[in-house]
Tab-separated table of C-alpha atoms and ligand atoms in Angstrom:
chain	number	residue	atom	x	y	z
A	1	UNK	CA	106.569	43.100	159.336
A	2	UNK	CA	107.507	46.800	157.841
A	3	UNK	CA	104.557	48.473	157.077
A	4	UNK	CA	104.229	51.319	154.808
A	5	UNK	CA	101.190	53.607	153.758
A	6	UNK	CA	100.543	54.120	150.025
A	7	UNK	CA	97.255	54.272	149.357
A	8	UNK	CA	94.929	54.879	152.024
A	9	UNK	CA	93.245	51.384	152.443
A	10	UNK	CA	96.709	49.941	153.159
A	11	UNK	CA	95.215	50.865	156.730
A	12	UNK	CA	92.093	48.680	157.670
A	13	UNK	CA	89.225	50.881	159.399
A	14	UNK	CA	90.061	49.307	162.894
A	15	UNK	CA	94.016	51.131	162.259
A	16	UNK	CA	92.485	54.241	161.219
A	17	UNK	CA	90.404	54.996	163.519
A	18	UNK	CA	93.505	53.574	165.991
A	19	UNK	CA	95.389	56.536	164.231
A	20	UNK	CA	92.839	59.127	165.363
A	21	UNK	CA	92.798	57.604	168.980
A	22	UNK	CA	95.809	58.291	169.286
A	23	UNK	CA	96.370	61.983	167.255
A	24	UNK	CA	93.895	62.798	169.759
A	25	UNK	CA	95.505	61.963	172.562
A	26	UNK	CA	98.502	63.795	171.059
A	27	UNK	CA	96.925	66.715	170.341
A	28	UNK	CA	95.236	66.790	174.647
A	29	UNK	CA	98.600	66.506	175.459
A	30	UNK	CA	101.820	66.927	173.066
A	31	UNK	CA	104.211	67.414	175.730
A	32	UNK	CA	103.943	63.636	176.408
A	33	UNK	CA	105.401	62.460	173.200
A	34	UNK	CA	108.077	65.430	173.080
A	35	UNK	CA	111.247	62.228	173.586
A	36	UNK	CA	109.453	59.184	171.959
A	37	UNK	CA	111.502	59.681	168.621
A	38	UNK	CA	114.787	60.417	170.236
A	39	UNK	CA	117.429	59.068	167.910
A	40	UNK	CA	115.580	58.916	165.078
A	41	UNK	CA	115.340	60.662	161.418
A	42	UNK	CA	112.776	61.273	159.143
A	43	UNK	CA	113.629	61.662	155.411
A	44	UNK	CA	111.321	63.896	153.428
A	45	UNK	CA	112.129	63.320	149.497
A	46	UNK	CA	109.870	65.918	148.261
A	47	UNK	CA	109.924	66.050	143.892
A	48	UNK	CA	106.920	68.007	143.381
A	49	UNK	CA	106.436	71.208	145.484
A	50	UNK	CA	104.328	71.545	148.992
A	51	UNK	CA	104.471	73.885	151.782
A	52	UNK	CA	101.809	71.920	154.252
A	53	UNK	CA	102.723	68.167	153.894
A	54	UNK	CA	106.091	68.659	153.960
A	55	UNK	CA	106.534	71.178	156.985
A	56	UNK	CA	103.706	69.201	158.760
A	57	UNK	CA	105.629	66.060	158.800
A	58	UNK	CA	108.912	67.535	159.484
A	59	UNK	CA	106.983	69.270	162.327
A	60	UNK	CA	105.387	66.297	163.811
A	61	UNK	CA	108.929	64.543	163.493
A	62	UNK	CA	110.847	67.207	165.668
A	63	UNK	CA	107.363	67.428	167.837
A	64	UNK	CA	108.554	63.894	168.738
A	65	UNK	CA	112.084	64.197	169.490
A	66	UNK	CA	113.512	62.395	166.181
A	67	UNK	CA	115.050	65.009	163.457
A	68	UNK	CA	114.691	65.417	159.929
A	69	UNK	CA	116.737	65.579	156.535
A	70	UNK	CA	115.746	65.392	152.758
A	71	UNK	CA	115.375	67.150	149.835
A	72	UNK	CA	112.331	69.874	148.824
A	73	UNK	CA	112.409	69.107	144.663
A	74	UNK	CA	113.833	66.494	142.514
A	75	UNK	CA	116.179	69.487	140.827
A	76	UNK	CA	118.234	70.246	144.472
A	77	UNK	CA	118.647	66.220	144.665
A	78	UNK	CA	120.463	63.159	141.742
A	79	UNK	CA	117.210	62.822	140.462
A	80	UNK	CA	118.152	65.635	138.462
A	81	UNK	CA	121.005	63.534	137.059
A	82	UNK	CA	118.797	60.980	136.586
A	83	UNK	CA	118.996	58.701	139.845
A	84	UNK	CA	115.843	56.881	139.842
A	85	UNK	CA	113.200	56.492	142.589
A	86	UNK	CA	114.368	52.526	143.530
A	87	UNK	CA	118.094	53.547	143.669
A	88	UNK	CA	117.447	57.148	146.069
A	89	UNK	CA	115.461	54.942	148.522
A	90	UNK	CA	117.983	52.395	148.603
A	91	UNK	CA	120.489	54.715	149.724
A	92	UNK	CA	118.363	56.781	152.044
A	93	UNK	CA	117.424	53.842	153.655
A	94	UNK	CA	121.067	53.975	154.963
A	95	UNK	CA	120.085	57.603	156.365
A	96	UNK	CA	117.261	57.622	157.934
A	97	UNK	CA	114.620	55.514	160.319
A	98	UNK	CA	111.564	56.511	157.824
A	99	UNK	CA	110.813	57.893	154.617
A	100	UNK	CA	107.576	60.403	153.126
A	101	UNK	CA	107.875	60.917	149.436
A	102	UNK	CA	106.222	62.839	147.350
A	103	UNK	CA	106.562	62.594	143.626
A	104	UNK	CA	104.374	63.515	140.264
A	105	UNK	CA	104.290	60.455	139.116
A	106	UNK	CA	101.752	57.715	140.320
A	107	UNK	CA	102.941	54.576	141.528
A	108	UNK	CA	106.250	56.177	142.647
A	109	UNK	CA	106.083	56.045	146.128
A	110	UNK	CA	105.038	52.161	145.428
A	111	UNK	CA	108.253	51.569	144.108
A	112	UNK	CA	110.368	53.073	147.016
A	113	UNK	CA	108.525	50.977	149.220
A	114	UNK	CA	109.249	47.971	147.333
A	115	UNK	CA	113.285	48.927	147.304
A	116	UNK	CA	113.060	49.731	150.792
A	117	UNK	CA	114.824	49.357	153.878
A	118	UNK	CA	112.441	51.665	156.258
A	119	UNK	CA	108.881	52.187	156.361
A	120	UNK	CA	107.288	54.569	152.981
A	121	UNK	CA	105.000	56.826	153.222
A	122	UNK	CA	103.017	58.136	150.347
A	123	UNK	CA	103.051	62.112	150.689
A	124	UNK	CA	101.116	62.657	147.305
A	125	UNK	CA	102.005	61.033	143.790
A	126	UNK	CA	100.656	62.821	140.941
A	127	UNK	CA	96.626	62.844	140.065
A	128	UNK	CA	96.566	59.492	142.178
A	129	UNK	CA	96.408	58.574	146.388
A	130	UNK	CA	97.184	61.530	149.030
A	131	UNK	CA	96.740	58.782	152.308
A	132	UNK	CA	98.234	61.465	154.618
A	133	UNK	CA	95.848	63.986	153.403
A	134	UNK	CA	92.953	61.658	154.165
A	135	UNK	CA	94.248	60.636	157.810
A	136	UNK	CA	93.881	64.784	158.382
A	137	UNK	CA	90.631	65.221	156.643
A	138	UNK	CA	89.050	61.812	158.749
A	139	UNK	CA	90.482	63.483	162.144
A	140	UNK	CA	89.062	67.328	160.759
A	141	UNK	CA	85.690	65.750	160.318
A	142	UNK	CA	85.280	63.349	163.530
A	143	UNK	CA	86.564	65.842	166.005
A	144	UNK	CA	84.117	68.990	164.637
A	145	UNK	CA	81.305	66.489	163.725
A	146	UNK	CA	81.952	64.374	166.106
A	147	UNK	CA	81.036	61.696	163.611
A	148	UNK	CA	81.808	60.533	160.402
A	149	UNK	CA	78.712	57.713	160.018
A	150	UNK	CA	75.684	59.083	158.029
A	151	UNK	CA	77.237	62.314	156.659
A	152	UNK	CA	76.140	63.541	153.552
A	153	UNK	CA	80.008	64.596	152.062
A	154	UNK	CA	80.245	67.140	148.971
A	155	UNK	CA	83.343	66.875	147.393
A	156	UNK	CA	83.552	69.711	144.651
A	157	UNK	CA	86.295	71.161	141.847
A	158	UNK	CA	88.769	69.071	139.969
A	159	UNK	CA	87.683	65.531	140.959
A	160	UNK	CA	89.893	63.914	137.847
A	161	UNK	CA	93.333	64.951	138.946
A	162	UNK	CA	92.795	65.715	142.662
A	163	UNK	CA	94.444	63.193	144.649
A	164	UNK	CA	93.338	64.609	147.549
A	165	UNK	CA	89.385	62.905	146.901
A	166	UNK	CA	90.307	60.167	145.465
A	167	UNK	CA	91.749	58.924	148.703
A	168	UNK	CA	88.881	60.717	151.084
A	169	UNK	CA	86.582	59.044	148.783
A	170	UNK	CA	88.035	55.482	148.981
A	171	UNK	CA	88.522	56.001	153.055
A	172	UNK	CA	84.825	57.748	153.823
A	173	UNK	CA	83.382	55.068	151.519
A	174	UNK	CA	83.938	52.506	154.140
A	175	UNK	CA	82.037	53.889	156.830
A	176	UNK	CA	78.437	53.143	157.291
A	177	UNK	CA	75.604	55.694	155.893
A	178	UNK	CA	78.217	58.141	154.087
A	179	UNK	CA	76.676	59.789	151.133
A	180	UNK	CA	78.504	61.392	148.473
A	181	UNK	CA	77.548	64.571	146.131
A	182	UNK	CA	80.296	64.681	143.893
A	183	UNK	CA	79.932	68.722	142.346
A	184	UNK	CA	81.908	68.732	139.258
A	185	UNK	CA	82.252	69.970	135.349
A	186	UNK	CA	82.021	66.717	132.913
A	187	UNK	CA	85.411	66.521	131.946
A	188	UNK	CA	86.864	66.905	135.721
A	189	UNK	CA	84.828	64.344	137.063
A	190	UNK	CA	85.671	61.472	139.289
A	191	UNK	CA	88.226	58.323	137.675
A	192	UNK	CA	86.228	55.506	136.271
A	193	UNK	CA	87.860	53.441	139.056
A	194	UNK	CA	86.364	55.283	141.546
A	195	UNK	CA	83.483	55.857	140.339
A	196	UNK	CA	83.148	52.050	139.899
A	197	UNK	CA	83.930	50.906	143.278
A	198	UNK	CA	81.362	53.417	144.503
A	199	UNK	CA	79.078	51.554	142.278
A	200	UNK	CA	79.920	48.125	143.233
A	201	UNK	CA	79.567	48.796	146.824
A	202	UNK	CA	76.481	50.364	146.392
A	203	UNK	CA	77.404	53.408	147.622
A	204	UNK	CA	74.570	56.442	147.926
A	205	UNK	CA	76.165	58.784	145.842
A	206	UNK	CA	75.630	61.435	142.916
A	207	UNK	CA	77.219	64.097	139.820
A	208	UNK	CA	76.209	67.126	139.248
A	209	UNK	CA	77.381	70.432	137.999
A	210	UNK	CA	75.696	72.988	140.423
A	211	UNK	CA	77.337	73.417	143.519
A	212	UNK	CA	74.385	76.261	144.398
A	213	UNK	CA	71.890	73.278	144.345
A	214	UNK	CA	72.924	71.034	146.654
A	215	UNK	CA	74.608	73.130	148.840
A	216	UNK	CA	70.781	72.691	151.871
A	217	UNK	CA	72.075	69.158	151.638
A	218	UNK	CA	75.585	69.094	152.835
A	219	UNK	CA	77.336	68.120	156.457
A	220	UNK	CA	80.544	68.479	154.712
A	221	UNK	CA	81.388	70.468	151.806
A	222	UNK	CA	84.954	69.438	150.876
A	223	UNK	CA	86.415	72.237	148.117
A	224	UNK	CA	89.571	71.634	145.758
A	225	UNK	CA	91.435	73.778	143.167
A	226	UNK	CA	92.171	72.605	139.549
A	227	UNK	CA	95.244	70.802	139.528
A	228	UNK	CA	97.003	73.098	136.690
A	229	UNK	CA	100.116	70.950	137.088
A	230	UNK	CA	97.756	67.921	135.837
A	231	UNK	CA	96.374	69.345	132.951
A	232	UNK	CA	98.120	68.210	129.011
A	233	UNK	CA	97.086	72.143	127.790
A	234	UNK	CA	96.316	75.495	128.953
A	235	UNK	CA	93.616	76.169	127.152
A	236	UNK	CA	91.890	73.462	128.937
A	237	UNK	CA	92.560	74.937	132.492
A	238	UNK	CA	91.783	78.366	131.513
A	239	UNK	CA	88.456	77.316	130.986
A	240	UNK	CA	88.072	75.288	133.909
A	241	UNK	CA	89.978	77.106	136.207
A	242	UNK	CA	86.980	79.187	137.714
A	243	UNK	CA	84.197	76.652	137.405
A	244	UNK	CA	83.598	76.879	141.312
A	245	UNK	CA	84.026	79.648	143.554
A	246	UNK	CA	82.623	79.393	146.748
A	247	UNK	CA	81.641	83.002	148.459
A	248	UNK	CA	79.407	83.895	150.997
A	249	UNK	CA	76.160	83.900	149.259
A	250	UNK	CA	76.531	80.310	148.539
A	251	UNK	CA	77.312	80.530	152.379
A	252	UNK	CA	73.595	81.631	153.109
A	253	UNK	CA	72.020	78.372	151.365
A	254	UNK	CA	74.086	76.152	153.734
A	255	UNK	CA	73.682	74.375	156.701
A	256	UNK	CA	74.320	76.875	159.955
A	257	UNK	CA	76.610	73.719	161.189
A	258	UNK	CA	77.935	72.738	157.698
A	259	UNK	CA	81.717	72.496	157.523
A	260	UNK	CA	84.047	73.544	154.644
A	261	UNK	CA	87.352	71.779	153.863
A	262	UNK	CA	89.907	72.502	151.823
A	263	UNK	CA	92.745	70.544	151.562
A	264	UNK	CA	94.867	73.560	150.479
A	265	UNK	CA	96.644	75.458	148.644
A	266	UNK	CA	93.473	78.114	147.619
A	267	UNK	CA	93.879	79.511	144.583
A	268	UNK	CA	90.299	81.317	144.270
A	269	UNK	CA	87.661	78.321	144.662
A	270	UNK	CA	87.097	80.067	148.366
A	271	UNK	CA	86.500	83.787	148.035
A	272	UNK	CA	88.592	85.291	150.773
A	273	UNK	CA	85.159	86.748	152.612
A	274	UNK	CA	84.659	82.996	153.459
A	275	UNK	CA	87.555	83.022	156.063
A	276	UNK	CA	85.733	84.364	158.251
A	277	UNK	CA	82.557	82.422	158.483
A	278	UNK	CA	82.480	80.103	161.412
A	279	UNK	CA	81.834	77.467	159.304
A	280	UNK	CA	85.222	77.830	157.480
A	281	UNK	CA	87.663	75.009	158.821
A	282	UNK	CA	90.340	74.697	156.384
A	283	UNK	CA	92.630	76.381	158.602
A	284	UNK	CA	92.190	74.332	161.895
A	285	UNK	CA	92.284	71.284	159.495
A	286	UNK	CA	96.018	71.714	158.815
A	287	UNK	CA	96.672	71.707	162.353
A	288	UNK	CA	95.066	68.490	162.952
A	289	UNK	CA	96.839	67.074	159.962
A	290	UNK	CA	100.134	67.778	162.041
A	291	UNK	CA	98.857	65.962	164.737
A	292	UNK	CA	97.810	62.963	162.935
A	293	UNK	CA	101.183	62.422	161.254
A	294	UNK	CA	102.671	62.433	164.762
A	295	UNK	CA	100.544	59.563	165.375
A	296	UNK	CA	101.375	57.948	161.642
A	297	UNK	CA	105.780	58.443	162.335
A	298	UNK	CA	105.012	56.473	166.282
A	299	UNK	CA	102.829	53.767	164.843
A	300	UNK	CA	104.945	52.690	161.201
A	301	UNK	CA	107.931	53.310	163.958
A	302	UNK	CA	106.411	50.517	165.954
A	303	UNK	CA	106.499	52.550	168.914
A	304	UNK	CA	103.927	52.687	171.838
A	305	UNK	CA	102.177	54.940	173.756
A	306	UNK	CA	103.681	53.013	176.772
A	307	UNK	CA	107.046	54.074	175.389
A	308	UNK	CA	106.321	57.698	176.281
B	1	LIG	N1	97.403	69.557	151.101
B	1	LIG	C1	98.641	69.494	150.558
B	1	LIG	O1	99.097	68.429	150.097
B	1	LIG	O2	99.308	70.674	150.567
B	1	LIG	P1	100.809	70.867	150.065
B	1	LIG	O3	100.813	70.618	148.576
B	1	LIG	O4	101.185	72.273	150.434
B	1	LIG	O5	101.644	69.839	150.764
């Protein structure tokens, strides 16, 4: 059956961690998988902006052999003459062997799947799921933790509208021991839904506001931006906007083998100075994210290691 990824528990744990196998085998040795997509074409429909998903998937595509078309905002494509989502799949499905689509609305990349002719992938829809996001952040943490059981996982900044931990959250929340310190202001704090399933699994976790105070307790401190593009009003994100920045005096009270993760873009939540602290990975993490939608393309491809 076609199988597409939307929200980041359309995987079970067993696939995931099947995905990271086999990133990490790409990433030993790339040269291996350079022909496995020969022939085929990924579509990247792209409405909202993005510099890293987009160029990592269309990177991992040509990595493989296959080749890539699309569109980079919904103005440069008949969405801007009102084309809707169900009707621009249909017809790409006609174009291409697979599909990532990003779009600011939620539930959008739901509906291309369900018009679909070729496996979806959800690249981001508005304040919602980022699955492919997650996939990077899982590898990031296994390979320089070398495990993801028992972690105690800060997730700070704009935990309303970023997408990016609502899906870590959902994926980390299934392995064993995880704990959760969830560092935000009131009003940008975690979706009720979320927040709820963390309860109902009884799942160790916490709010606060003080990212200075729990920073001793953190294997993995996991920093976002506020989503301006989210926000109804201005004023709002003005205020907001700085309510975390992360320099290198909050460095000092950290673990010495404490990670940082960012999903990116920065805007200032990371002073600069931090770049160059070992402990800053939010570079290296982009690379792996490459790697692990290699391994996403082969597998919704159906195609096999055995193929190579
Ligand atoms: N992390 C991420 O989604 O970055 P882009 O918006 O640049 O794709």
């Amino acid at each position: 059956m076609m199988k597409h990824l939307i929200d980041p528990l359309d995987l079970t744990a067993e696939e995931v961690n099947e995905f990271l196998d086999l990133a990490d085998k790409i990433m030993e040795e790339p040269s291996k998988y350079r022909h496995i997509c020969d022939g085929r074409k990924l579509a990247t429909l792209f409405y909202e902006p993005s510099t890293r998903t987009r160029l990592s998937f269309e990177a991992a595509m040509l990595n493989l052999g296959g080749s890539v078309l699309g569109f980079s905002s919904g103005t440069d494509s008949s969405a801007a003459k009102g084309e809707s989502v169900a009707d621009t799949i249909r017809v790409v499905s006609n174009f291409a062997d697979i599909c990532a689509i990003r779009h600011p609305k939620e539930g959008a990349p739901l509906v291309a799947a369900l018009h679909s002719e070729i496996p979806v992938i959800n690249a981001g829809d508005g304040g919602h799921q980022h699955p492919t996001q997650t996939l990077t952040d899982l590898m990031t943490i296994r390979s320089l933790k070398k495990r993801i059981n028992g972690l105690t996982v800060g997730i700070c900044g704009d935990l309303k509208f970023g997408r990016t931990t609502h899906s870590l959250i959902k994926s980390l929340a299934r392995y064993t021991g995880v704990k959760f310190v969830l560092i935000s202001p009131q009003e940008l704090r975690v979706p009720d839904y979320i927040f709820e399933s963390l309860q109902a699994k009884s799942i160790a976790f916490k709010q606060v506001e003080r990212l200075d105070e729990v920073m001793p307790e953190l294997d993995v401190l996991y920093m976002t931006r506020v989503q301006r593009e989210r926000f109804f009003n201005e004023e709002d994100y003005i205020r907001l906007k700085d309510s975390y920045i992360l320099d290198a005096k909050k460095m000092e009270l950290a673990k010495e083998d404490m990670i940082v993760l960012h999903p990116l873009p920065r805007v200032n939540e990371i002073a600069v100075e931090v770049d160059h602290d070992p402990r800053a990975c939010y570079f290296k993490q982009v690379k792996y994210g490459m790697y692990v939608r290699m391994a996403l393309i082969m597998k919704l491809l159906g195609l096999e290691e055995s193929e190579c």
